[in-house]
PDB file of C-alpha atoms in Angstrom:
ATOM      1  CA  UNK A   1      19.006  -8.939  92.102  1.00 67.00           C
ATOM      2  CA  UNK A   2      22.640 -10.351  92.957  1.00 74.00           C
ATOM      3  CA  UNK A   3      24.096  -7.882  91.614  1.00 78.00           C
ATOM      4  CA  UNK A   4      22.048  -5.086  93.592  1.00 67.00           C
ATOM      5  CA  UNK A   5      23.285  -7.345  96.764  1.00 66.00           C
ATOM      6  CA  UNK A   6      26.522  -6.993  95.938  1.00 75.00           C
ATOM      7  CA  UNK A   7      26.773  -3.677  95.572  1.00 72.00           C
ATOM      8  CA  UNK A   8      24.865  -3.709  98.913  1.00 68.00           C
ATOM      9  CA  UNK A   9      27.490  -5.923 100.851  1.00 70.00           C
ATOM     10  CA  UNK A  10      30.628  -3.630  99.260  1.00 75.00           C
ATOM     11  CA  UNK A  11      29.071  -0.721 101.168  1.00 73.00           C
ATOM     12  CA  UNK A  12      31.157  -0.085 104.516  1.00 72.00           C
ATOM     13  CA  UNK A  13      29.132  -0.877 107.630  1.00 71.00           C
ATOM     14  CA  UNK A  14      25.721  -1.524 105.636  1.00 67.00           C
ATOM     15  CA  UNK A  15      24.574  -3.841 108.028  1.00 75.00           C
ATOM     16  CA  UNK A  16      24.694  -0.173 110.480  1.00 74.00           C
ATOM     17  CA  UNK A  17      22.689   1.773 107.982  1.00 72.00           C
ATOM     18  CA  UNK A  18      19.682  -0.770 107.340  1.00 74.00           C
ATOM     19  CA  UNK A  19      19.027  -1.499 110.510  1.00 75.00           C
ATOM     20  CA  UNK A  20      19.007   2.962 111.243  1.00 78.00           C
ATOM     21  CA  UNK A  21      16.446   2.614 108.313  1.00 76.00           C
ATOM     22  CA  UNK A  22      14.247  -0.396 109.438  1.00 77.00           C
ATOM     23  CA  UNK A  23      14.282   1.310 112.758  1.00 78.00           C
ATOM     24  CA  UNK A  24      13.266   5.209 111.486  1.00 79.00           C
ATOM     25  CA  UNK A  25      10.668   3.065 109.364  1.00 75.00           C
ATOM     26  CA  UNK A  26       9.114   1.080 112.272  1.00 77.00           C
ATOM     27  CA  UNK A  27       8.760   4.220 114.488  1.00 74.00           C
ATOM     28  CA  UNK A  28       7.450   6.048 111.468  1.00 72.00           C
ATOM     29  CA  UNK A  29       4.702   3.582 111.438  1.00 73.00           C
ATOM     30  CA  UNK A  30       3.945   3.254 114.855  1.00 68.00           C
ATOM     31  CA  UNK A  31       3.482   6.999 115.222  1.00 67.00           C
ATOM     32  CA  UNK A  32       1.762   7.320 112.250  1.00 66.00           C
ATOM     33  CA  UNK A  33      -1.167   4.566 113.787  1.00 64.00           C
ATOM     34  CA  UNK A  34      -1.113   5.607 117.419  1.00 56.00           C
ATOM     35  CA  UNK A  35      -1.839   9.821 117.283  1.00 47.00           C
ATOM     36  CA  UNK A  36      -4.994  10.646 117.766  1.00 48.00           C
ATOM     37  CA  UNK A  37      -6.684  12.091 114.710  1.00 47.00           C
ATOM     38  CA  UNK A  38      -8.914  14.070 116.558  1.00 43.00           C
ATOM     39  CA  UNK A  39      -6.188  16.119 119.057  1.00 45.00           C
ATOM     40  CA  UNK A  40      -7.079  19.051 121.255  1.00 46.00           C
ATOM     41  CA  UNK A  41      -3.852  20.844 122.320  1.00 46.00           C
ATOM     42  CA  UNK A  42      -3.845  23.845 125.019  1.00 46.00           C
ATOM     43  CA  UNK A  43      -0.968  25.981 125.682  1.00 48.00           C
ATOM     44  CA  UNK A  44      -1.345  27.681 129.193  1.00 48.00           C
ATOM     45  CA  UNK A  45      -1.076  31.309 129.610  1.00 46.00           C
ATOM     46  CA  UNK A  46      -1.812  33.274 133.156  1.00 49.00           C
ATOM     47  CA  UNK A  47      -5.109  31.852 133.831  1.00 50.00           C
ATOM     48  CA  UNK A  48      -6.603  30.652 130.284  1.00 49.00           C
ATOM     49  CA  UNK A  49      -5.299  28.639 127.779  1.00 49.00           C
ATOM     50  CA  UNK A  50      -5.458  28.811 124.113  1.00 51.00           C
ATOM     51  CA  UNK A  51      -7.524  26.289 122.648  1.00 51.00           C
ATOM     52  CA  UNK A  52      -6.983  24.690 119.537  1.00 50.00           C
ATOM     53  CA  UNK A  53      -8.718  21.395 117.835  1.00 49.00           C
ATOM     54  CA  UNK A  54      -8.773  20.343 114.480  1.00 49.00           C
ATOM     55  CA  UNK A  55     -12.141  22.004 113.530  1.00 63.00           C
ATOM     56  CA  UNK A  56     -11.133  25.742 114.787  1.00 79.00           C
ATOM     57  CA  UNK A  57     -14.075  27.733 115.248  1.00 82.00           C
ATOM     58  CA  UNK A  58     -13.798  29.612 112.358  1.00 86.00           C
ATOM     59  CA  UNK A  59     -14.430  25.946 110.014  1.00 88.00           C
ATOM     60  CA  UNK A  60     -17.138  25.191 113.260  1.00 87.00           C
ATOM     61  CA  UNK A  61     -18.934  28.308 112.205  1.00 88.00           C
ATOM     62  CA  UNK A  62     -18.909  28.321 108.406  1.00 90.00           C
ATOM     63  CA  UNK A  63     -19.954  25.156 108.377  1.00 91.00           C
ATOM     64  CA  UNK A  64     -23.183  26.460 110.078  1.00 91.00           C
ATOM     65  CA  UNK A  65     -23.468  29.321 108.102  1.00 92.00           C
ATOM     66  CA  UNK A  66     -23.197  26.970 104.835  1.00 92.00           C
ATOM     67  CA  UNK A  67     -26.480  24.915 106.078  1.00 92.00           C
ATOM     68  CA  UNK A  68     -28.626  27.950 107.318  1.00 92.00           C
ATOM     69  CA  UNK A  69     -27.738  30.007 104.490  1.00 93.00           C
ATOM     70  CA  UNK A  70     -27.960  27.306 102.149  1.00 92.00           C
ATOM     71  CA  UNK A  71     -31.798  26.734 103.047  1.00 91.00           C
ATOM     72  CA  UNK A  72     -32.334  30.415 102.460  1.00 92.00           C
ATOM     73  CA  UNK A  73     -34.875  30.752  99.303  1.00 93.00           C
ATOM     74  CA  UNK A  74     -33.168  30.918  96.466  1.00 93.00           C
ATOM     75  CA  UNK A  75     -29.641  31.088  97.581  1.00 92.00           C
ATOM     76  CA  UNK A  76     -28.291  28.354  95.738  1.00 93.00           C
ATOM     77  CA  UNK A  77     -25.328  26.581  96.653  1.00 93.00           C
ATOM     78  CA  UNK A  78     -23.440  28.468  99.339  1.00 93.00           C
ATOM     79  CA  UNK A  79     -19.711  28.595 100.447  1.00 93.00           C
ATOM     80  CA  UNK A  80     -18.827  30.092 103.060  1.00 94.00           C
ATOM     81  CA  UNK A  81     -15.223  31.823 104.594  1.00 92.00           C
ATOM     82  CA  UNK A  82     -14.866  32.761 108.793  1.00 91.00           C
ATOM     83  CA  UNK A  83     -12.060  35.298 109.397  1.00 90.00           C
ATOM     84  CA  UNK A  84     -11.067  35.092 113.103  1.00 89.00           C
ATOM     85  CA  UNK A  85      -7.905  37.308 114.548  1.00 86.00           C
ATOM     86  CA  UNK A  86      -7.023  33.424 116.830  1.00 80.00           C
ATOM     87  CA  UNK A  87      -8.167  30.619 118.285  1.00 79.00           C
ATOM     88  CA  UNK A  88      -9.962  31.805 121.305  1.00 80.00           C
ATOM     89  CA  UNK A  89      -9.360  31.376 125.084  1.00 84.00           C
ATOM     90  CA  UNK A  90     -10.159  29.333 127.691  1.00 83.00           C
ATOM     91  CA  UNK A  91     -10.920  30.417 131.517  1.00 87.00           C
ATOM     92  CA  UNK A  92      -8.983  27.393 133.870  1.00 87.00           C
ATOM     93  CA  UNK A  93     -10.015  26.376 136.870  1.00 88.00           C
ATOM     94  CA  UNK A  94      -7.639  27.340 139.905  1.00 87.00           C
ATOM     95  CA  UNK A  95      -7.675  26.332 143.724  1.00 87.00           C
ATOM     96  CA  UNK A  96      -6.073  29.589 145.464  1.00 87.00           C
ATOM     97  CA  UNK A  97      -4.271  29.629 148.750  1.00 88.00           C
ATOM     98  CA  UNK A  98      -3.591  33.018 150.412  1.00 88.00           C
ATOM     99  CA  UNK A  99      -0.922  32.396 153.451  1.00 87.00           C
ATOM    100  CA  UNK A 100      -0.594  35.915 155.579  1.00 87.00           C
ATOM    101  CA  UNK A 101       2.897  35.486 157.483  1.00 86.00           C
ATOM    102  CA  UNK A 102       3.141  38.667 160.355  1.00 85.00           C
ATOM    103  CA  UNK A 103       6.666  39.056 161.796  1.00 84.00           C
ATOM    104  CA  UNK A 104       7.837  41.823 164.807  1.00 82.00           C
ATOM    105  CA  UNK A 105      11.885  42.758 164.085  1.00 76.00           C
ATOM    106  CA  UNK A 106      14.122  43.393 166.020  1.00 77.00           C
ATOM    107  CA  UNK A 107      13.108  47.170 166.452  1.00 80.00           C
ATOM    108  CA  UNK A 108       9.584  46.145 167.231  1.00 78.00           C
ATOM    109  CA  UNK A 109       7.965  46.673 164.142  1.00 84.00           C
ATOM    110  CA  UNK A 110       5.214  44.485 162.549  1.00 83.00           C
ATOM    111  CA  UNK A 111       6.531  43.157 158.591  1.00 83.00           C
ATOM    112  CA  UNK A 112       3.236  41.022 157.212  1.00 85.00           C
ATOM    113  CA  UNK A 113       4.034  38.943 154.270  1.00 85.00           C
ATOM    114  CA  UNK A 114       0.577  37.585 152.296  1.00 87.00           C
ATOM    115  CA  UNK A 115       1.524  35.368 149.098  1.00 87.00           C
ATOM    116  CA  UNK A 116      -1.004  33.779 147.073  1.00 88.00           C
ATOM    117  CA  UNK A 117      -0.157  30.096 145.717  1.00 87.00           C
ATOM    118  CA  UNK A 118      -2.393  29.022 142.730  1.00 87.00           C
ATOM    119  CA  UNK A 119      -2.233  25.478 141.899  1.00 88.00           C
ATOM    120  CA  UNK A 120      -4.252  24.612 138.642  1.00 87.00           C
ATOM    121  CA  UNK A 121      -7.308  22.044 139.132  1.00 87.00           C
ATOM    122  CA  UNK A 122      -7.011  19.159 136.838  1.00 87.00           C
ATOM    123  CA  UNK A 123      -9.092  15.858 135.669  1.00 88.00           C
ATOM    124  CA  UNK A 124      -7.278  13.009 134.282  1.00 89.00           C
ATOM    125  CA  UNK A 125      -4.613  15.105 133.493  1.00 86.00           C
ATOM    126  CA  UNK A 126      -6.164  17.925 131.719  1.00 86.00           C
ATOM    127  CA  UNK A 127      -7.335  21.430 133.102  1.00 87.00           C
ATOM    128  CA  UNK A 128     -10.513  21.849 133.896  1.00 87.00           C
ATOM    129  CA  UNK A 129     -12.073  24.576 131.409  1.00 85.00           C
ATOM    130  CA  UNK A 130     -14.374  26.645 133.358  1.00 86.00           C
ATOM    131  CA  UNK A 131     -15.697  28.642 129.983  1.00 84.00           C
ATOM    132  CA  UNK A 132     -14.571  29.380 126.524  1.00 83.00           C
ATOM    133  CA  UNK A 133     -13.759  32.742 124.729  1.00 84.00           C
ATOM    134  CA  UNK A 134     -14.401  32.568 121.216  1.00 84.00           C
ATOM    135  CA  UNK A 135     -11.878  34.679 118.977  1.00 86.00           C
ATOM    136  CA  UNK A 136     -13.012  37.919 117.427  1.00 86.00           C
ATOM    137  CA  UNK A 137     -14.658  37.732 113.960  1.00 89.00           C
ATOM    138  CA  UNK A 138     -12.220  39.681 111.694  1.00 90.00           C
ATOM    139  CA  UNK A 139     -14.561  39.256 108.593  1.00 91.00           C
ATOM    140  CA  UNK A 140     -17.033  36.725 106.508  1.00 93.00           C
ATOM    141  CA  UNK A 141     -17.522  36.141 102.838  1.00 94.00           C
ATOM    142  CA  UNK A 142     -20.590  34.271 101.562  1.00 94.00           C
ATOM    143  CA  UNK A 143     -20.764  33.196  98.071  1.00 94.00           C
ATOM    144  CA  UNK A 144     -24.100  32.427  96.667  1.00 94.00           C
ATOM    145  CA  UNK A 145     -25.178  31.319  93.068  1.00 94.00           C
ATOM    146  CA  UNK A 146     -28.661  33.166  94.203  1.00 92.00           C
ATOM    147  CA  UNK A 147     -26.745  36.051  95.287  1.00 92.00           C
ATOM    148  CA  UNK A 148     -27.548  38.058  91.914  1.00 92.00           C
ATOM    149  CA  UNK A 149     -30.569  38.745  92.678  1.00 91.00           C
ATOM    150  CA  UNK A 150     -31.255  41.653  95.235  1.00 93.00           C
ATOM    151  CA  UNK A 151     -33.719  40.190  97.691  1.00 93.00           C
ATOM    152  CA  UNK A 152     -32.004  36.904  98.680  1.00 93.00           C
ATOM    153  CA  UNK A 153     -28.888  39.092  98.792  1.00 92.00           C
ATOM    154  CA  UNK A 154     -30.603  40.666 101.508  1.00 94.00           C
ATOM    155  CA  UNK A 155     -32.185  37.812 103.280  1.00 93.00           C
ATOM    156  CA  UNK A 156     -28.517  36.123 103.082  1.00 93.00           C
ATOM    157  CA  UNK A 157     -26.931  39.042 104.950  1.00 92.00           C
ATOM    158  CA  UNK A 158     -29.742  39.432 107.653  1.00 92.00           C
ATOM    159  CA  UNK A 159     -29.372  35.884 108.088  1.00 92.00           C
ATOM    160  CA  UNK A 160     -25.295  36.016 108.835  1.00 92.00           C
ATOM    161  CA  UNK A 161     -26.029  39.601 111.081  1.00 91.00           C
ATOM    162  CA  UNK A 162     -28.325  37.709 113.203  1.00 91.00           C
ATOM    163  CA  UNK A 163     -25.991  34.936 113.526  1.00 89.00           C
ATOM    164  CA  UNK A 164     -23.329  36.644 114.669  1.00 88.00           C
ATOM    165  CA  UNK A 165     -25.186  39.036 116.936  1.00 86.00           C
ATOM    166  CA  UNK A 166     -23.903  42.757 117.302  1.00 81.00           C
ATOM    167  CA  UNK A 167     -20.163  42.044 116.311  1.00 82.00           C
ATOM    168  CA  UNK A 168     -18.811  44.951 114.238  1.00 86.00           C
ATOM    169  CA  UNK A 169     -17.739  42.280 111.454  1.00 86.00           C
ATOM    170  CA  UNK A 170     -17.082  42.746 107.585  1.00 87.00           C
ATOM    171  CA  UNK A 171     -19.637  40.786 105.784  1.00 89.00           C
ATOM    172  CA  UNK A 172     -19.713  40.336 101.875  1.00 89.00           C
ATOM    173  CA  UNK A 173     -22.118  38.739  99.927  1.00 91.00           C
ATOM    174  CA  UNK A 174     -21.136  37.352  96.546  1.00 91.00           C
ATOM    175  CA  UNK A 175     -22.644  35.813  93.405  1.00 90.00           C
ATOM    176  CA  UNK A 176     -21.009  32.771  92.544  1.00 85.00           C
ATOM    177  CA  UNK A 177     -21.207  30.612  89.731  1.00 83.00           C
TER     178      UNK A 177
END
């Protein structure tokens, strides 16, 4: 241990260095207990936002895939994989002022100016989210140890068409072991 110190205390300007280090360490630690773990970011764009939170709504809607397909007869255990082409939008809530400005020049002719001034609406800081766009479904697998056999292969997919509505979406069903 003295030794290690001493080769420490030889080290130009050490006293510098270990206090950068206890300093990187303590605001390591701080962030590391203080960031929400469950964080919704939005990035504004026009008049929606992209919405992103740790469960996207591709993991949202596996997961409820995996428990109604999962009670299917006969299905087995079930995973389950959500192809999406994003992360959806979201419609923001706006207050809009038109102002119509009418001047006469010098010749005697009318110029009218209108501009439109949109100011977003917030609560507590956030934008108020007036509806949500999921993302297109690009595509679902479903893999089923029942899947072998051709009627619950069947009943799975009917199950996953009438989840998703009339979406034009690449479904496979799979047997899994």
């Amino acid at each position: 241990m003295k030794k290690w110190w001493e080769k420490i205390k030889k080290i130009k300007h050490w006293e510098i260095y270990a206090a950068i280090f206890a300093v990187v360490l303590i605001v390591g630690i701080y962030w590391s207990t203080v960031t929400p773990k469950n964080k919704t970011t939005t990035a504004v764009t026009d008049n929606s936002v992209a919405v992103n939170t740790n469960q996207t709504y591709a993991d949202q809607l596996a997961t409820k895939l995996e428990t109604v397909l999962g009670s299917v007869a006969g299905a087995g255990k079930v995973a389950v994989l959500v192809m999406t082409d994003g992360e959806g939008t979201a419609e923001l809530a706006y207050d809009t002022q038109e102002k119509t400005v009418t001047q006469t020049g010098s010749n005697g002719q009318e110029i009218t100016t209108t501009t439109k001034e949109q100011k977003l609406i917030t609560a507590n800081g956030q934008p108020i989210i007036l509806w949500t766009n999921p993302p297109a479904l690009l595509g679902i697998v479903v893999v089923a140890t029942g899947a072998g056999d051709v009627s619950v292969r069947l009943n799975l997919l009917r199950a996953v068409q009438t989840i998703i509505g009339d979406q034009k979406v690449d479904i496979q069903i799979l047997t899994g072991k």
